[in-house]
Short mmCIF file of C-alpha atoms in Angstrom, two decimals:
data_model
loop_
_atom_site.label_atom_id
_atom_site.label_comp_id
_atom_site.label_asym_id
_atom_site.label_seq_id
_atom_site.Cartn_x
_atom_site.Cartn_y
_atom_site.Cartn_z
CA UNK A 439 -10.54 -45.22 4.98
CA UNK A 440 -8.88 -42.77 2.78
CA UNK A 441 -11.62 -43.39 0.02
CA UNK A 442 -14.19 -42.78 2.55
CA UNK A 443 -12.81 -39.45 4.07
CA UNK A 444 -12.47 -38.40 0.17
CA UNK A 445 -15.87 -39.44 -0.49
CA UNK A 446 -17.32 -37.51 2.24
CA UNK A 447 -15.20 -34.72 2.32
CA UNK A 448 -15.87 -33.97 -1.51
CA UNK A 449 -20.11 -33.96 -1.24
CA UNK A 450 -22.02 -31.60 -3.23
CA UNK A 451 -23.81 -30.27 -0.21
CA UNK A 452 -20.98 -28.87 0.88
CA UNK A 453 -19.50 -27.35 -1.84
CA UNK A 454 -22.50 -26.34 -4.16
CA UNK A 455 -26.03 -24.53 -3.77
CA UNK A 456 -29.14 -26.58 -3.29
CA UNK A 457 -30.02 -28.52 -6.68
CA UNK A 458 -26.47 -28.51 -8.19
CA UNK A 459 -24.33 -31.61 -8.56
CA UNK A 460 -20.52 -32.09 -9.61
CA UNK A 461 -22.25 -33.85 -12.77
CA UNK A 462 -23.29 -30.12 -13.53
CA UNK A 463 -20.05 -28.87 -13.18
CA UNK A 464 -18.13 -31.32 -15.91
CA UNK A 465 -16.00 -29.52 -18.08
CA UNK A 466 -16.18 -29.43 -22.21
CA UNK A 467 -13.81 -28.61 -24.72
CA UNK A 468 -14.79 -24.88 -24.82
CA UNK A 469 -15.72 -24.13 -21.34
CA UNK A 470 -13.18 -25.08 -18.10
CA UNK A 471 -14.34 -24.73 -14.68
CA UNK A 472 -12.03 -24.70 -11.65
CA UNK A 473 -10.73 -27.87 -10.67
CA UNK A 474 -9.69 -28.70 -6.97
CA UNK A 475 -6.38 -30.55 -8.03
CA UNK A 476 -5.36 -27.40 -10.03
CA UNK A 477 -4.67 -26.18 -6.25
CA UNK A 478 -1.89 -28.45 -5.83
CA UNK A 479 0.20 -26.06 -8.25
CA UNK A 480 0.49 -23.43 -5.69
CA UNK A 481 2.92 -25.63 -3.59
CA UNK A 482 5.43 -25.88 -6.66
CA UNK A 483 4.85 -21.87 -7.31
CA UNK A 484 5.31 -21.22 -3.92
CA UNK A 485 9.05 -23.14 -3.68
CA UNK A 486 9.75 -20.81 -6.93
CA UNK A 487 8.73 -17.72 -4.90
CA UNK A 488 10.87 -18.21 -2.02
CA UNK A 489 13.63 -19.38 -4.40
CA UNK A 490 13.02 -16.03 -6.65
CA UNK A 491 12.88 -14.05 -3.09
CA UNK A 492 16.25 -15.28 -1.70
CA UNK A 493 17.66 -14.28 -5.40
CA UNK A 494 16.23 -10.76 -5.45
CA UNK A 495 17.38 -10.06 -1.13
CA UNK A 496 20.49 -10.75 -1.87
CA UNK A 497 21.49 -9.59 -5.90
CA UNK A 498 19.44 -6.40 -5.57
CA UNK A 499 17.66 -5.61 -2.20
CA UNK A 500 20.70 -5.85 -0.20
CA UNK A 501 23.30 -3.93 -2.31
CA UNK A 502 20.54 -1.39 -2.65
CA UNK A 503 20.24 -0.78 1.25
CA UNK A 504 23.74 -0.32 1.14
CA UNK A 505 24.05 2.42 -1.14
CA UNK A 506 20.75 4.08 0.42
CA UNK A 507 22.56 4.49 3.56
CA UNK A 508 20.81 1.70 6.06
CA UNK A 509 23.13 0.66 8.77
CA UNK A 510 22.67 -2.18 10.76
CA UNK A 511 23.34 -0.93 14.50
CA UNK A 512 27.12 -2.64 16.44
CA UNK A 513 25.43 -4.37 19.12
CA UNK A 514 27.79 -6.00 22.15
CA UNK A 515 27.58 -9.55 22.10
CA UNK A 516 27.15 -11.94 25.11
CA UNK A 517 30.00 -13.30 26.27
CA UNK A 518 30.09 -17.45 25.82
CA UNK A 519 28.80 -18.95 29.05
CA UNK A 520 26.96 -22.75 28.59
CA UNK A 521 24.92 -22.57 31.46
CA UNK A 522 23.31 -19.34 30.59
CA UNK A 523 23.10 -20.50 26.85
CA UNK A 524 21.19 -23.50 28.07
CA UNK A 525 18.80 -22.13 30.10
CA UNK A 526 17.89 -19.34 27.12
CA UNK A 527 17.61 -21.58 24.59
CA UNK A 528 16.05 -24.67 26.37
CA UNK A 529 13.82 -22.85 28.92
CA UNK A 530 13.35 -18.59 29.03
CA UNK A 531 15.11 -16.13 27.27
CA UNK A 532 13.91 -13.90 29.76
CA UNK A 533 13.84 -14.82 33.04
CA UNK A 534 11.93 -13.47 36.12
CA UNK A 535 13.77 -11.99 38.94
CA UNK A 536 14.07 -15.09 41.06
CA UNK A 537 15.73 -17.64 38.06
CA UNK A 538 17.98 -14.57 37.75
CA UNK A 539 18.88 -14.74 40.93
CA UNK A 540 19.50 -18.75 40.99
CA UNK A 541 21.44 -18.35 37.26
CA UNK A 542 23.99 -15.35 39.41
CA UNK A 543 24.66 -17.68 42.21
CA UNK A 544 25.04 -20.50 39.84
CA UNK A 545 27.46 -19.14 37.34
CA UNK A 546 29.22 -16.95 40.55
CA UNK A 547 27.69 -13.52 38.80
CA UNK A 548 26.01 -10.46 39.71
CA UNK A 549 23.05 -10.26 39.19
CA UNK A 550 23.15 -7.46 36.99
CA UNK A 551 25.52 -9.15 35.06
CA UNK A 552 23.39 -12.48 34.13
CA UNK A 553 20.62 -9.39 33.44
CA UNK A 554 22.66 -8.03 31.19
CA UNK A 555 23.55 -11.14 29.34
CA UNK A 556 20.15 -12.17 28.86
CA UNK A 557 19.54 -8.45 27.74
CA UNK A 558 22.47 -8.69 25.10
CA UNK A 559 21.74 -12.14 23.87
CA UNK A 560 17.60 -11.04 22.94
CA UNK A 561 19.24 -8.10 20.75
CA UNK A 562 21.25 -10.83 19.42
CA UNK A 563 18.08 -13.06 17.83
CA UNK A 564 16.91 -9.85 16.65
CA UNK A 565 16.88 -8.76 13.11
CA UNK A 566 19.12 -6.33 11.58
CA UNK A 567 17.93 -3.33 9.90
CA UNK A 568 19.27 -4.66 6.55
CA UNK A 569 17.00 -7.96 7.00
CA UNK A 570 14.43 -5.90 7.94
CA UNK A 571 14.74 -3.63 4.96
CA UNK A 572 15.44 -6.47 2.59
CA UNK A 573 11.86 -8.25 3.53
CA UNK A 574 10.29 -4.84 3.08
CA UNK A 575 11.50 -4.41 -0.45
CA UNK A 576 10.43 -7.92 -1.67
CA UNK A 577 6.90 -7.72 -0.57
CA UNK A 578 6.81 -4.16 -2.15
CA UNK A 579 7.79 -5.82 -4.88
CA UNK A 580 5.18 -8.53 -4.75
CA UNK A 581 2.56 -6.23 -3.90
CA UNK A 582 2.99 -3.79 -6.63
CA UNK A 583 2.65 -6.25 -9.28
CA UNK A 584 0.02 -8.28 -7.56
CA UNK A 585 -2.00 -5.06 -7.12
CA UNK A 586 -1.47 -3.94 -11.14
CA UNK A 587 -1.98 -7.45 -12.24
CA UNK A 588 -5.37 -7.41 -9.82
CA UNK A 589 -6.50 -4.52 -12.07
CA UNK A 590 -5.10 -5.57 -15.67
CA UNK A 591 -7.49 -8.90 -15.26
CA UNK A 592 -10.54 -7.60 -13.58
CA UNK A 593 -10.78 -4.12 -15.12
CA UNK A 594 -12.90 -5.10 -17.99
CA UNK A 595 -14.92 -7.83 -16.19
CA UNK A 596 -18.15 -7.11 -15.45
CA UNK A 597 -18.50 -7.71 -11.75
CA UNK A 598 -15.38 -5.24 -10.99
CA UNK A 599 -18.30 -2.17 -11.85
CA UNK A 600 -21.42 -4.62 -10.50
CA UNK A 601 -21.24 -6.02 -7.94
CA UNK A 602 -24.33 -8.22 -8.36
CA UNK A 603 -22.37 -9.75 -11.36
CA UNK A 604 -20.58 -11.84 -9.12
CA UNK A 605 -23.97 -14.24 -8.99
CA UNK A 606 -25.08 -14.32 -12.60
CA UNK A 607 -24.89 -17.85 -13.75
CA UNK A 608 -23.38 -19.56 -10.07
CA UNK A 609 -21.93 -21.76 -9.71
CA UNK A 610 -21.44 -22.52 -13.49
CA UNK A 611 -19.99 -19.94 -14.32
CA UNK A 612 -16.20 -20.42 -16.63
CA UNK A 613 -12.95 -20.02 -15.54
CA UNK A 614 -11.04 -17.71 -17.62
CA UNK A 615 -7.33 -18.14 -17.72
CA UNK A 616 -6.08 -14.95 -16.74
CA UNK A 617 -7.95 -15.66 -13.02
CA UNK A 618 -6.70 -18.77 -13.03
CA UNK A 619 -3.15 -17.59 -12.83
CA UNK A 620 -4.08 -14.30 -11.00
CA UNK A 621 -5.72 -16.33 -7.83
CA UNK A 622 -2.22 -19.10 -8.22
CA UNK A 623 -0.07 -16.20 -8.23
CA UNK A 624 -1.45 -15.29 -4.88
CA UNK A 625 -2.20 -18.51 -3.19
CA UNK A 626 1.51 -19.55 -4.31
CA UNK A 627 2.20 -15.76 -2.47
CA UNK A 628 1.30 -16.85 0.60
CA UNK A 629 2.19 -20.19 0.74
CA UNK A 630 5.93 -18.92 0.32
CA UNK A 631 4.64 -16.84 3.44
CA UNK A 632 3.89 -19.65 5.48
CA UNK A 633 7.35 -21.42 4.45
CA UNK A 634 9.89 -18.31 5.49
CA UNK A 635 7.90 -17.77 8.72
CA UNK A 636 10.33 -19.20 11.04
CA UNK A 637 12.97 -17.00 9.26
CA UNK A 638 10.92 -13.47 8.47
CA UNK A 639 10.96 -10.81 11.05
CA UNK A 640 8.81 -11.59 14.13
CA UNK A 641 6.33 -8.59 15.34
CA UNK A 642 4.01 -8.29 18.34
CA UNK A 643 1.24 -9.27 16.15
CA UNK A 644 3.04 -12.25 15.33
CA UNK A 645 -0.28 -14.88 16.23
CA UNK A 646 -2.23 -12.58 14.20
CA UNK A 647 -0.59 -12.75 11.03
CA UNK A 648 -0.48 -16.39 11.36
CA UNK A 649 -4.21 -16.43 11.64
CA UNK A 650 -4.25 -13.93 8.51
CA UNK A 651 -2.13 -16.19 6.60
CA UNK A 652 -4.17 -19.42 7.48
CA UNK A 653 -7.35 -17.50 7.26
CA UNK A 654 -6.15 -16.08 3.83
CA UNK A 655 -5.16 -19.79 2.87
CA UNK A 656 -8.50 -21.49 2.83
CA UNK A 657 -10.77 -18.38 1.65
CA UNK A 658 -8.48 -18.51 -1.69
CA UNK A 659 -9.07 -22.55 -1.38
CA UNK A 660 -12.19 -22.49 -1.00
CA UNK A 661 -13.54 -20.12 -3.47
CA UNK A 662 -11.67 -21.55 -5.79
CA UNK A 663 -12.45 -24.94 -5.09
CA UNK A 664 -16.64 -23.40 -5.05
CA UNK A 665 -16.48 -20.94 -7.77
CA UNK A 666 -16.06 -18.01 -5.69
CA UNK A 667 -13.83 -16.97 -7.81
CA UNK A 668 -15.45 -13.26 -8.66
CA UNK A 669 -16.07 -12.52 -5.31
CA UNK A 670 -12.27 -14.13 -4.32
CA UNK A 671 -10.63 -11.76 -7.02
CA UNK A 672 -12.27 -8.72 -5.49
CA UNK A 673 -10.99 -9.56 -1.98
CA UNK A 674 -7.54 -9.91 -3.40
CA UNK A 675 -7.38 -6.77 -5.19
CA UNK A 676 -8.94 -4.89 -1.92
CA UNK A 677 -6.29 -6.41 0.36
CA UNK A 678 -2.73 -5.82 -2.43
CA UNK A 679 -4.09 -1.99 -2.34
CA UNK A 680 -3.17 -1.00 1.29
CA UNK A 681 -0.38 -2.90 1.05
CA UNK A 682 1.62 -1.44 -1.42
CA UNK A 683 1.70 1.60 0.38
CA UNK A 684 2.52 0.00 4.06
CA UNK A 685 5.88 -1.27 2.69
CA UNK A 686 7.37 1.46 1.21
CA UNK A 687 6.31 3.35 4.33
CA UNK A 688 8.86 0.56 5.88
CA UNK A 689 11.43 1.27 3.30
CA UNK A 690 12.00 4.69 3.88
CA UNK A 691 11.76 4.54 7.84
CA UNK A 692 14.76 2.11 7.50
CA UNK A 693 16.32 4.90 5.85
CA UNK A 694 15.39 7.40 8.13
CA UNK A 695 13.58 9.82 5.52
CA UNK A 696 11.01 11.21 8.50
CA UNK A 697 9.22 13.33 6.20
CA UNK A 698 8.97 10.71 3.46
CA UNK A 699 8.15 8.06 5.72
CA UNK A 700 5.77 10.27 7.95
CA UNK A 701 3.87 11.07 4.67
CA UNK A 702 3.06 8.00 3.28
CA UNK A 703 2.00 6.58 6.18
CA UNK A 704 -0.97 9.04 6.51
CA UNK A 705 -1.65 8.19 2.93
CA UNK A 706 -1.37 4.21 3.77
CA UNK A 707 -3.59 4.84 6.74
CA UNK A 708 -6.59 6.46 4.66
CA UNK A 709 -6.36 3.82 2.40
CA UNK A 710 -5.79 1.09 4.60
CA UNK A 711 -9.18 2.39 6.54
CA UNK A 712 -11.34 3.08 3.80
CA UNK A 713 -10.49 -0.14 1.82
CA UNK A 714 -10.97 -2.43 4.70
CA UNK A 715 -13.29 -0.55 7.04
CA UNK A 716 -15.72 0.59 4.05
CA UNK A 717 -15.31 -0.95 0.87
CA UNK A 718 -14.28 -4.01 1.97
CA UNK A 719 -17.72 -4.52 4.03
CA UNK A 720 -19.59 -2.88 1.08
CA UNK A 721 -17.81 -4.48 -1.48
CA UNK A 722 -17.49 -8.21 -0.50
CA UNK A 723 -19.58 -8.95 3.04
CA UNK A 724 -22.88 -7.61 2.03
CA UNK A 725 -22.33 -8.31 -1.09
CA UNK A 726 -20.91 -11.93 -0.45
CA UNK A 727 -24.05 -12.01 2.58
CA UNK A 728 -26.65 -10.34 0.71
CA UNK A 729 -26.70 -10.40 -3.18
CA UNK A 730 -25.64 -14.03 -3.32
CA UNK A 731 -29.49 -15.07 -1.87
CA UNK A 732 -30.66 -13.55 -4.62
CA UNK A 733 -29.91 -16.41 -6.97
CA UNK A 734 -29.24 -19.54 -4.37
CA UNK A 735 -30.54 -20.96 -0.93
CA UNK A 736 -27.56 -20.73 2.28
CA UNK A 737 -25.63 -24.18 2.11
CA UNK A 738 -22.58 -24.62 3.83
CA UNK A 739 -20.40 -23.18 1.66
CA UNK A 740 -22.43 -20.35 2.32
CA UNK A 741 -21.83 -19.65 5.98
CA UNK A 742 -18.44 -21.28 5.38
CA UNK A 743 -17.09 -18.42 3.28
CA UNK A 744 -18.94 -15.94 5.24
CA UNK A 745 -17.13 -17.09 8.03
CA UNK A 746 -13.96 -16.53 6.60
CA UNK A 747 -14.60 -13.21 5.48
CA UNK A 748 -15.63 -12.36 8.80
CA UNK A 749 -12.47 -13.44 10.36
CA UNK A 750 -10.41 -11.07 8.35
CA UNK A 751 -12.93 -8.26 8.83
CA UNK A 752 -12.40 -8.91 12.57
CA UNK A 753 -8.56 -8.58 11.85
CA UNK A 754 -8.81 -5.36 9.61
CA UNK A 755 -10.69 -3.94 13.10
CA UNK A 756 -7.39 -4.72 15.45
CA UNK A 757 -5.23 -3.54 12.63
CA UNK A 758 -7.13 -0.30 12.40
CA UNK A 759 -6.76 0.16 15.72
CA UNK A 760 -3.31 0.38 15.77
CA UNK A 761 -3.16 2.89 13.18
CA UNK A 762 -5.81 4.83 14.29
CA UNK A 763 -3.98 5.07 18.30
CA UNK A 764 -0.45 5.80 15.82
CA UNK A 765 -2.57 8.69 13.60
CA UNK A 766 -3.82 10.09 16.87
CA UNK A 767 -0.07 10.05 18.40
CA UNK A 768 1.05 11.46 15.46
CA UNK A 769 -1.54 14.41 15.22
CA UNK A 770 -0.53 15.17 18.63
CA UNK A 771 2.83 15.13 18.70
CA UNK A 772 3.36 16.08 15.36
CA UNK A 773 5.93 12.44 14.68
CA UNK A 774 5.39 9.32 13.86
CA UNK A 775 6.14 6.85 16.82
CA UNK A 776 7.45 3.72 16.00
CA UNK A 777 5.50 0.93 14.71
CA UNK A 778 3.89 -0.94 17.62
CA UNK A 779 3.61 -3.93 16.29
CA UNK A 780 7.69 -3.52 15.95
CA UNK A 781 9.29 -5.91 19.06
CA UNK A 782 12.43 -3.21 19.95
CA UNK A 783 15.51 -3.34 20.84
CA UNK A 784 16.74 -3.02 24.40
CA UNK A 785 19.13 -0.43 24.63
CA UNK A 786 22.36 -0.66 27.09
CA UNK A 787 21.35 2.62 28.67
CA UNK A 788 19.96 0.06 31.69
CA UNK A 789 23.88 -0.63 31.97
CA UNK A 790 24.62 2.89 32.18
CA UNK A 791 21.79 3.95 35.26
CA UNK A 792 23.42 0.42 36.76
CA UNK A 793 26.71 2.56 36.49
CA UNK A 794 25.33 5.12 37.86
CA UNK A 795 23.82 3.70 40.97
CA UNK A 796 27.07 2.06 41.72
CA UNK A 797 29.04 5.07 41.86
CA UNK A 798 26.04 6.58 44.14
CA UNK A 799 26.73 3.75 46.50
CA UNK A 800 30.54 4.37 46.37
CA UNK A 801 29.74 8.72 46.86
CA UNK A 802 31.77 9.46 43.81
CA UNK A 803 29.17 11.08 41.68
CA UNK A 804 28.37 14.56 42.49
CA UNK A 805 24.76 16.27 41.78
CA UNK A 806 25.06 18.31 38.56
CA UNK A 807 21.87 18.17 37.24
CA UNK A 808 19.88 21.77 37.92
CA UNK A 809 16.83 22.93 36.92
CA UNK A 810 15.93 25.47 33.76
CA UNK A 811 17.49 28.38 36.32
CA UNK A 812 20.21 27.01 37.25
CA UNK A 813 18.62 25.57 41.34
CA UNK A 814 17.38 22.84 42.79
CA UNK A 815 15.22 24.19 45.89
CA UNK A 816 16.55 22.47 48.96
CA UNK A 817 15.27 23.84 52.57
CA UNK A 818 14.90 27.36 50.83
CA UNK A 819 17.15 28.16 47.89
CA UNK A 820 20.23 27.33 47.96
CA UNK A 821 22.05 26.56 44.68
CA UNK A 822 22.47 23.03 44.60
CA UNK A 823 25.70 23.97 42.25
CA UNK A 824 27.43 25.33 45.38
CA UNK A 825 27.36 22.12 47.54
CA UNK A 826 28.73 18.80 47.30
CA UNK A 827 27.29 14.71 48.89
CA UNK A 828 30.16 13.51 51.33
CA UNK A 829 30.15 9.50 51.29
CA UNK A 830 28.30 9.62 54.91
CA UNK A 831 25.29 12.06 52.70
CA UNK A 832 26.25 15.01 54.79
CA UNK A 833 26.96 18.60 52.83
CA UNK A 834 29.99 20.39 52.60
CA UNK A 835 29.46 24.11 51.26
CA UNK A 836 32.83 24.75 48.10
#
């Protein structure tokens, strides 16, 4: 069975153009092509990453947020109660209005109470700012290197200036050694992505990156695996640009250097639109679409990788949307709002308008608030500052 799936799975059709065979593909002493089983390296690599990454959070990315000044905000903690601990971690961790109401009479609580448990225990699963900062600075890390080692290997190759080079000789065309590591180095990158996902901070586009990350996964497969490796490299080197300005953009927010942080973030949006929105299309779909029938018939690996490519391209489009609506925010009101793929904190100022409205109840609060001149028109003009609420909402001139 095994033999059979292998057998089928591994078919020239699906892998090559029209008239090539794996027989054409057979390595010699002088000229290497890439090998499917070399893939199996990246799982190693990747272990290493996350090994190197838990190394550099806490010897150097940690310390260093200390001594920049990031502060992880005191938040109250839930108080112990089993029943409500069950039902968050086995069923909701936050409930409707009705299960709140069953959870108060079941635990003899107001219901504001139980709301404010729930309230205090999310904030709880949430990262700190440290964490937060400490993920941004590794993948900085990663990206800057990636990006720079991207350039070192492809900036004398041929198809880095022409595009069309990417064809010349397909499928048979060599595998130099510095690609080989270059495309392990980032398989084995996200890999360790995949692995720490359960542990890295969670955003609203949380389904999204997973789809990235999978997506990501099999294009670098599969181009290796077909000899896309030209066209792969290019894609790489596209996406590690962007990137290396969206974390420090991160960095610096943590610290709370607006200016900084406002800054490069209208630098990380122009690239981040122009690389994805224009030369990414250019660059690698028409290319990929286009230039390749120039020198081979569509087989499956054709519309396969095509497919791919178009997945991501339909992610670069939400992404840019969220920028774009942040740009637009910003232009307006002249800050930066807060990332919206960011899943914020709830703040306890619910517990202080709960506060509030119980003292309204009870007719201890009096009416302080005024307007810019100092009234509150009420039945003409009277100054609201001159009156006080009685418990049965009658008013008693001072």
């Amino acid at each position: 069975m095994a033999r059979s799936l292998n057998e089928w799975l591994w078919q020239h059709e699906f892998w090559l153009p029209p008239g090539i065979t794996w027989e054409d593909m057979q390595e010699s002493e002088d000229v290497h092509y890439p090998q499917p089983r070399d893939l199996l390296l990246s799982i190693p690599f990747a272990l290493i990453l996350v090994v190197i990454r838990c190394a550099f959070e806490r010897a150097i990315a940690l310390p260093l947020s200390s001594k920049l000044g990031v502060r992880d905000k005191q938040r109250p903690k839930a108080q112990p109660n089993p029943m409500l601990e069950t039902f968050y971690s086995t069923r909701c961790k936050n409930p409707e209005e009705g299960e709140l109401i069953n959870l108060a009479k079941q635990c003899d609580l107001p219901v504001r109470k139980v709301e404010r448990w729930f309230r205090r225990r999310r904030n709880t699963d949430r990262p700190s700012l440290s964490k937060k900062f400490c993920e941004a600075c590794w993948r900085f890390t990663f990206y800057i290197i990636s990006f720079f080692t991207g350039l070192a290997v492809l900036y004398d190759k041929p198809w880095f200036w022409d595009h069309r080079e990417c064809w010349t000789g397909y499928p048979q065309q060599p595998l130099q050694p510095s690609l080989f590591w270059y495309y392990l180095l980032e398989l084995s990158f996200y890999w360790s992505l995949v692995f720490t996902l359960p542990f890295d901070v969670k955003r609203k586009d949380f389904k999204e990156q997973i789809v990235h990350h999978a997506a990501t996964i099999f294009l670098i497969s599969f181009s290796y695996c077909a000899n896309y490796i030209r066209i792969g490299s290019l894609v790489m080197v596209i996406h590690d640009a962007s990137d290396c300005f969206l974390e420090p953009t991160k960095i610096f927010n943590y610290m709370k250097w607006k200016k900084t942080c406002d800054s490069l973030f209208m630098i990380f949006s122009a690239v981040f639109l122009i690389s994805r929105l224009v030369i990414f299309p250019y660059t690698v779909l028409y290319n990929t679409y286009f230039y390749s029938m120039e020198i081979f018939q569509p087989f499956f690996g054709y519309y396969f990788v095509n497919a791919l490519l178009i997945i991501l391209q339909l992610l670069h489009v939400f992404w840019s949307c969220l920028i774009i609506h942040m740009v637009y925010k910003f232009i307006l009101q002249g800050t930066m709002e807060k990332d919206m793929r960011s899943d914020t904190e709830e703040s306890d100022k619910d517990e202080e308008r709960e506060k509030i409205r119980e003292k309204e109840k009870n007719g201890i609060i009096y009416f302080s608030n005024i307007t810019s001149n100092n009234y509150i028109q009420r039945n003409g003009s009277e100054p609201l500052n001159s009156r006080t609420h009685l418990t049965n909402g009658h008013v008693k001139e001072r």
